[in-house]
Tab-separated table of C-alpha atoms and ligand atoms in Angstrom:
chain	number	residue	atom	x	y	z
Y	1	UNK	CA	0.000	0.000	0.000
Y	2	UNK	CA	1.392	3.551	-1.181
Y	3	UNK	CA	-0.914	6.306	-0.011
Y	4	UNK	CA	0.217	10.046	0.259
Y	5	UNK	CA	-1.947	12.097	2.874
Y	6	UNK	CA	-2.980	15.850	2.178
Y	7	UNK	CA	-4.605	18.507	3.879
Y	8	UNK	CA	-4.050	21.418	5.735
Y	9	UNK	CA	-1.921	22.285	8.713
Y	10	UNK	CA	-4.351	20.305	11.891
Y	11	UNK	CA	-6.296	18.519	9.904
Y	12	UNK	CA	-5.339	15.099	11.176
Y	13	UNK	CA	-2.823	13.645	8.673
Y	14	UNK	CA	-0.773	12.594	11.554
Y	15	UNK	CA	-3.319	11.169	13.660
Y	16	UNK	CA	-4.413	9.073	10.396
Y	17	UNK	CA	-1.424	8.109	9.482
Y	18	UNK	CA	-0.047	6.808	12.170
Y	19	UNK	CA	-3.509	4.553	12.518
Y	20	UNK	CA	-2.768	3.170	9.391
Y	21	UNK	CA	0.785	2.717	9.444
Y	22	UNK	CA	0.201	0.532	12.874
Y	23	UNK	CA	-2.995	-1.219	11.297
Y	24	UNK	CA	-0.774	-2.361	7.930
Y	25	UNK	CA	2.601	-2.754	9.637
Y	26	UNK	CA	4.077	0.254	7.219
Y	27	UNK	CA	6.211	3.136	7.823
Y	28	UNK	CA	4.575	6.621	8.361
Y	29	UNK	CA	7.210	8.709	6.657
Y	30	UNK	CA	6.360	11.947	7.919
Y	31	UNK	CA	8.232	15.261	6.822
Y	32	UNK	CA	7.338	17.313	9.460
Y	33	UNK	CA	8.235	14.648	12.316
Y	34	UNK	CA	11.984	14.227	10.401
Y	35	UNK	CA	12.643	17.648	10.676
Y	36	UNK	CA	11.801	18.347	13.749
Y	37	UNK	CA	13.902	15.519	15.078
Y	38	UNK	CA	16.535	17.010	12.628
Y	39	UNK	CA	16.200	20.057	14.512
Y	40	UNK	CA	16.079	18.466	18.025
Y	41	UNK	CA	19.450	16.754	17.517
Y	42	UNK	CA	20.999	19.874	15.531
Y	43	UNK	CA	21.692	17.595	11.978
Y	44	UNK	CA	23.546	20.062	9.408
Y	45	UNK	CA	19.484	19.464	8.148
Y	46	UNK	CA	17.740	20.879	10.872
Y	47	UNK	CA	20.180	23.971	10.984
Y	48	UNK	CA	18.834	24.743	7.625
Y	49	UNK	CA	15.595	23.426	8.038
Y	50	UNK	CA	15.111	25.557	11.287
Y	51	UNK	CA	13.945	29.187	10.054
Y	52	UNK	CA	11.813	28.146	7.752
Y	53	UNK	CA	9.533	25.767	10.118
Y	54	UNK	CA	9.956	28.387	12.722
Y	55	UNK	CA	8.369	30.859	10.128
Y	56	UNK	CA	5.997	28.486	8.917
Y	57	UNK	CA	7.671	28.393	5.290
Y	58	UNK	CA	8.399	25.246	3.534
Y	59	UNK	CA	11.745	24.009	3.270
Y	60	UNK	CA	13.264	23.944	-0.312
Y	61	UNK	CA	12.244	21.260	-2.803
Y	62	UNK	CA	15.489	19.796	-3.105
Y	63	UNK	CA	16.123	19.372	0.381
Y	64	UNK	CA	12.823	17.988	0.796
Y	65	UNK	CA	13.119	15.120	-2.119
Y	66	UNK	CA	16.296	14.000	-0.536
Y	67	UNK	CA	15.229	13.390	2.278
Y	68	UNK	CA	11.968	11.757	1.139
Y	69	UNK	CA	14.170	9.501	-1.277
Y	70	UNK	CA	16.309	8.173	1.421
Y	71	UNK	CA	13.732	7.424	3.181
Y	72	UNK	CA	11.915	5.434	0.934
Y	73	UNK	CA	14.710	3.425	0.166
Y	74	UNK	CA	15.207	2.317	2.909
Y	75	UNK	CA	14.134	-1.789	3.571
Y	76	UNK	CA	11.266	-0.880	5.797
Y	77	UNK	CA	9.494	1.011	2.947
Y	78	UNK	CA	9.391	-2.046	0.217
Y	79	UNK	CA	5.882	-2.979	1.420
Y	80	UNK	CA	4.309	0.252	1.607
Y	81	UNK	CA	4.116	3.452	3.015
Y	82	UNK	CA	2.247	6.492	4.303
Y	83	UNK	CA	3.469	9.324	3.210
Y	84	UNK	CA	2.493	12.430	5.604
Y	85	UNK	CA	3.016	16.038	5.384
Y	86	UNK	CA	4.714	15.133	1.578
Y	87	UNK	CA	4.488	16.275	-1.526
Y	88	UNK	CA	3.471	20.187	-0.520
Y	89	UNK	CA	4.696	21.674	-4.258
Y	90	UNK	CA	3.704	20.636	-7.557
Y	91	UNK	CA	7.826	20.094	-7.922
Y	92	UNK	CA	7.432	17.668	-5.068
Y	93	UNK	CA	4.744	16.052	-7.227
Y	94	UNK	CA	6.732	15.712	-9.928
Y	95	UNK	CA	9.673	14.392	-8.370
Y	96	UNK	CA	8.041	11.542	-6.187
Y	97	UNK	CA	6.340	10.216	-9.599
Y	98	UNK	CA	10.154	10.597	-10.683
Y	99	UNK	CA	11.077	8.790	-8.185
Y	100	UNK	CA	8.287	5.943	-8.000
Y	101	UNK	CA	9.039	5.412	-11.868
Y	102	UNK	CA	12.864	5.095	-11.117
Y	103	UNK	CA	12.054	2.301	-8.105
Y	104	UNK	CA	9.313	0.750	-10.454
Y	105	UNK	CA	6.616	1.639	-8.175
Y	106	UNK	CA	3.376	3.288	-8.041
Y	107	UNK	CA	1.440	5.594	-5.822
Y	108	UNK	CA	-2.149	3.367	-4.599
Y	109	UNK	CA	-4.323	6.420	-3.427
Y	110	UNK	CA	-3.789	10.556	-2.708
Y	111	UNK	CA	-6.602	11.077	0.578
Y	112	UNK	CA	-7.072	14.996	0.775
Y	113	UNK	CA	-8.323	15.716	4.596
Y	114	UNK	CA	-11.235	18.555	3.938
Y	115	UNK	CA	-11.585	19.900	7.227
Y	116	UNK	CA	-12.874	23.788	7.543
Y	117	UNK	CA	-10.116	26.504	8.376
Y	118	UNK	CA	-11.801	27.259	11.783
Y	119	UNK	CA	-11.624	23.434	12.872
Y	120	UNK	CA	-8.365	23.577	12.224
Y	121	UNK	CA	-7.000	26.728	14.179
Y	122	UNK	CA	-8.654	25.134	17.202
Y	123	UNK	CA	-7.004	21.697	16.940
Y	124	UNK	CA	-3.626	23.353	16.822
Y	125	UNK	CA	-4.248	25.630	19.424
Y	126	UNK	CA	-4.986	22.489	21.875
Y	127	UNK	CA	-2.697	19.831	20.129
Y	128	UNK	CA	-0.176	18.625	22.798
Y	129	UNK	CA	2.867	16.001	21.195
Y	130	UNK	CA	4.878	13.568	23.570
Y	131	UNK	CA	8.471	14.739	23.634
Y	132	UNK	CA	9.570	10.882	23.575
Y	133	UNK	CA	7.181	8.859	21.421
Y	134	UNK	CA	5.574	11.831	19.703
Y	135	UNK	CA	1.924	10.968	20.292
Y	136	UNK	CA	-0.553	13.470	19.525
Y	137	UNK	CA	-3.420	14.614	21.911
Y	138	UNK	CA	-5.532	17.558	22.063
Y	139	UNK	CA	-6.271	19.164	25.493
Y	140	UNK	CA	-10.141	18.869	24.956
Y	141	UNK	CA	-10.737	16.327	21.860
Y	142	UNK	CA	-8.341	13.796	22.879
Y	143	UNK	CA	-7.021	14.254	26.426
Y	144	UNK	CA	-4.070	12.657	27.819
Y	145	UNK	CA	-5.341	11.009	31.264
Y	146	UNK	CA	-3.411	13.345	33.152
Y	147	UNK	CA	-2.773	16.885	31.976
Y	148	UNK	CA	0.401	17.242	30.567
Y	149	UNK	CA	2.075	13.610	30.535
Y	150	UNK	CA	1.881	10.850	27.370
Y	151	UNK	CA	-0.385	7.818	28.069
Y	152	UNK	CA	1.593	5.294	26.007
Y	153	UNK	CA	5.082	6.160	27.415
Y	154	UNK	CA	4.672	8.708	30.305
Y	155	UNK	CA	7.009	11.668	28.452
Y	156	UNK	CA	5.931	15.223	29.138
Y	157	UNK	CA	3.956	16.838	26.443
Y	158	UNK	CA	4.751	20.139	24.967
Y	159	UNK	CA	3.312	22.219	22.164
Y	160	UNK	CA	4.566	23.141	19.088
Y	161	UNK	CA	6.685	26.443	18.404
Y	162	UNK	CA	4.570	26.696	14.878
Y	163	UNK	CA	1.184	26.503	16.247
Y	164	UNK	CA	1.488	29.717	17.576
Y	165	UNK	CA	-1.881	31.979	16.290
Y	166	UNK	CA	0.224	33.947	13.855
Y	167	UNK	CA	2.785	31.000	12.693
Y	168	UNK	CA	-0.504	29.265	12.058
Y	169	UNK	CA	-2.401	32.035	9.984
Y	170	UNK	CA	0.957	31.575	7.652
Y	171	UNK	CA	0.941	28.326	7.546
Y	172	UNK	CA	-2.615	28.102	6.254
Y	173	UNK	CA	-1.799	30.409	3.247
Y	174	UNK	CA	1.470	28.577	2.498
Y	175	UNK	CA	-1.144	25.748	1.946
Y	176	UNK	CA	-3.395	27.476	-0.021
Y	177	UNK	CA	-0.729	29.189	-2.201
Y	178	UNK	CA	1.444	25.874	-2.576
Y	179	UNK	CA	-0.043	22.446	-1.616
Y	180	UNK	CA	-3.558	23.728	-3.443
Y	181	UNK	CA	-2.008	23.263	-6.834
Y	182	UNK	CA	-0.735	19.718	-6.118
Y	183	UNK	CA	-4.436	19.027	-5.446
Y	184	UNK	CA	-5.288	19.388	-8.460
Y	185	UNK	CA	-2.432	17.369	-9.920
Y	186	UNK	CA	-3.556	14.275	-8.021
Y	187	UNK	CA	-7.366	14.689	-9.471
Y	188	UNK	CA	-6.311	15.170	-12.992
Y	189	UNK	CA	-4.691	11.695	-12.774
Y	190	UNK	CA	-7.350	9.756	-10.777
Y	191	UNK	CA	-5.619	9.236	-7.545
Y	192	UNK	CA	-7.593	11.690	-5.364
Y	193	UNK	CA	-9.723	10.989	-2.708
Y	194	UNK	CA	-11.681	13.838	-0.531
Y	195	UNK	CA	-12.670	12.458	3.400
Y	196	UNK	CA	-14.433	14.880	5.321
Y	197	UNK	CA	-11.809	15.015	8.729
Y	198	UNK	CA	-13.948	16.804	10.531
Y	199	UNK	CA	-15.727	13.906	11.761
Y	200	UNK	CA	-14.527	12.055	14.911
Y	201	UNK	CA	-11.504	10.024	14.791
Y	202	UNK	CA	-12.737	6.601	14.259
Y	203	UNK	CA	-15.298	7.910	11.315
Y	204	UNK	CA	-11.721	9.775	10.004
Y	205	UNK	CA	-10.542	6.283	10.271
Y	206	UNK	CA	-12.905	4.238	8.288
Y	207	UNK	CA	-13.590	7.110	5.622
Y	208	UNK	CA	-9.938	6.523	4.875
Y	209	UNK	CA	-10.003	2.256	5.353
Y	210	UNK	CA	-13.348	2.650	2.822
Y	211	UNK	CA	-11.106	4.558	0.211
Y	212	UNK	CA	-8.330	1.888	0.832
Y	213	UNK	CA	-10.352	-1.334	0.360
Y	214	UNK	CA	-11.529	0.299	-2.688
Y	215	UNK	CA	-8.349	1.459	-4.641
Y	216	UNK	CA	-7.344	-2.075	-3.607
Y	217	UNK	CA	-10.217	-4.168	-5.073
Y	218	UNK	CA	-9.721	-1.818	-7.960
Y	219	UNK	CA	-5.991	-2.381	-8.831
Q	301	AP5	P1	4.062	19.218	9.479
Q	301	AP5	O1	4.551	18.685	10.751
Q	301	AP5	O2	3.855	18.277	8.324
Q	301	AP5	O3	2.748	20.053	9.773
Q	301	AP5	P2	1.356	20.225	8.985
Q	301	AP5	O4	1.232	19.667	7.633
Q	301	AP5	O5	1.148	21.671	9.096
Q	301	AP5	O6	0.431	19.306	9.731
Q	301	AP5	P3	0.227	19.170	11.247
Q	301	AP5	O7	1.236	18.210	11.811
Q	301	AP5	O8	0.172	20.531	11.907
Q	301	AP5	O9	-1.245	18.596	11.336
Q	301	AP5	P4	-1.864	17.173	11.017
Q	301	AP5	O10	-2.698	17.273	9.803
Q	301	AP5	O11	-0.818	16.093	11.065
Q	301	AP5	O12	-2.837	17.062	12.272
Q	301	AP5	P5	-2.743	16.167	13.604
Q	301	AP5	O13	-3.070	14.750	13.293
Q	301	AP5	O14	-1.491	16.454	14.381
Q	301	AP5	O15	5.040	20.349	8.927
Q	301	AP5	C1	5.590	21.342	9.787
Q	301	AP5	C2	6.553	22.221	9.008
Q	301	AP5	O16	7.642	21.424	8.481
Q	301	AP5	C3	5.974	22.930	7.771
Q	301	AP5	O17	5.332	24.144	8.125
Q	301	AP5	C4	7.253	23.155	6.927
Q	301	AP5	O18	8.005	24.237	7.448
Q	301	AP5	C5	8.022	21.881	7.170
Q	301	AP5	N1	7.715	20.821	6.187
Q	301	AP5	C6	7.145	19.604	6.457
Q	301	AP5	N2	7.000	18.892	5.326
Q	301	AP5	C7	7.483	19.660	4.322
Q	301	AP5	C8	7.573	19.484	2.905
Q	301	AP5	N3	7.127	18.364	2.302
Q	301	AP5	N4	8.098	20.488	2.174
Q	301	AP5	C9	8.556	21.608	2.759
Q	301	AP5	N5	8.484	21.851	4.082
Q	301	AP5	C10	7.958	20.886	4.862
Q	301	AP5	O19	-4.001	16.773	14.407
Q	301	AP5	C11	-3.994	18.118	14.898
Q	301	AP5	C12	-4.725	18.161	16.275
Q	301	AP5	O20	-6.101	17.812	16.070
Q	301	AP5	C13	-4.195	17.155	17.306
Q	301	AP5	O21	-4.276	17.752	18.585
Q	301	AP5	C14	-5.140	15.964	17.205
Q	301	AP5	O22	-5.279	15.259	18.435
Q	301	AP5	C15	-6.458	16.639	16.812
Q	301	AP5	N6	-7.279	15.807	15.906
Q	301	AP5	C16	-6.846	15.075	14.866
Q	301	AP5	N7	-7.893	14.483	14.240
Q	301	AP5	C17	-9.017	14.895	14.916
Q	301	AP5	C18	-10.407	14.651	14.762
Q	301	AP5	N8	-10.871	13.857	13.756
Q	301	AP5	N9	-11.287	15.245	15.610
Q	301	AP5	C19	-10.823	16.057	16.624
Q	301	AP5	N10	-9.514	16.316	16.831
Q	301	AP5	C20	-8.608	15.754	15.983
């Protein structure tokens, strides 16, 4: 199973991927998550991935295909993937079909997470990660058990430095400026599939399985 995830900033790509990527025993290969732990551990990638996630800019194509392609070359990634957070530019677009074609493989499904802007602002402004097994929770949709400390590994929980109100209003327009476009380049070749994510988790969850079993049966 090859499945890219897209949607705006809080609209639950995470959340859903990692669901899936425990479900089918594939790796989530989330952007975002690298380059944060890039930047946690001071990599020559998150020094110059740093200011632009701080700003709420995306980091340059080329950057951002390498470190995709490594990824996906990896073992781990011969059965599947979900790719989260990834491709965000149409030249993103273009080079993971570049690079599918060049490790004779094809993309499965694109699911596009329609969620409305205000739905969004509030699930960043209460989305709390674990500092350890990065977990997601949000302080009133998803709670941790107690305030402040991950239920699967008991690591504190911060928030993140970009979901700050104004890093956030950015953020949204990057999307609409940049990732739009790459919309559009998934429905012009059949692959796109729209899930309303403002439903609960668990009808998130089989919106996305329903599109799965489809594409599947359909291959
Ligand atoms: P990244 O980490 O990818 O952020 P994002 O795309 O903005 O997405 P988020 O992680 O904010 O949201 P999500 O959709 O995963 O939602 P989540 O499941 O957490 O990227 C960060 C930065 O890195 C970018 O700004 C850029 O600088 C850089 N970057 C990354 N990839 C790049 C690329 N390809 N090219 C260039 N730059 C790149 O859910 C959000 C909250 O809502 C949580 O609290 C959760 O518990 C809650 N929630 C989730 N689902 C539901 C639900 N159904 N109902 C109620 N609450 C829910």
């Amino acid at each position: 199973m090859r499945v890219v995830f897209l949607g705006p900033p809080g609209a639950g790509k995470g959340t859903q991927a990692r669901r899936l990527a425990d479900r089918y025993g594939i790796p989530q290969v989330a952007t975002g998550d690298m380059l944060r732990e890039a930047m946690a551990s001071g990599s020559e990638l998150g020094q110059r991935a740093r200011a632009y996630v701080e700003r709420g800019e995306l980091v340059p194509d080329d950057v951002m295909l390498a470190v995709v392609e490594d990824r996906l070359r990896r073992p781990d990634a011969e059965r599947g993937f979900v790719l989260d957070g990834f491709p965000r530019t149409l030249a993103q677009a273009e080079g993971l079909d570049d690079l599918l074609r060049r490790l004779g493989r094809r993309l499965d499904a694109v699911v596009l997470f329609q969620v409305p802007e205000e739905t969004v602002v509030r699930r960043l402004a209460g989305r709390w990660t674990c500092t350890a097994c990065g977990r997601v929770f949000h302080e009133s949709y998803s709670p941790p058990r107690t305030p402040g400390v991950c239920d699967a590994c008991g690591s504190p929980l911060v928030q993140r430095e970009d979901d700050r109100p104004e890093t956030v209003r950015r953020r949204l327009a990057v999307y609409a400026e940049q990732t739009a476009p790459v919309v559009e380049y998934y429905r012009a070749r059949g692959l796109l599939h729209p899930v309303d994510g403002s439903q609960d988790p668990d009808a998130v969850a089989e919106a996305v399985e329903a599109v799965l079993r489809h594409r599947v049966e359909v291959r």
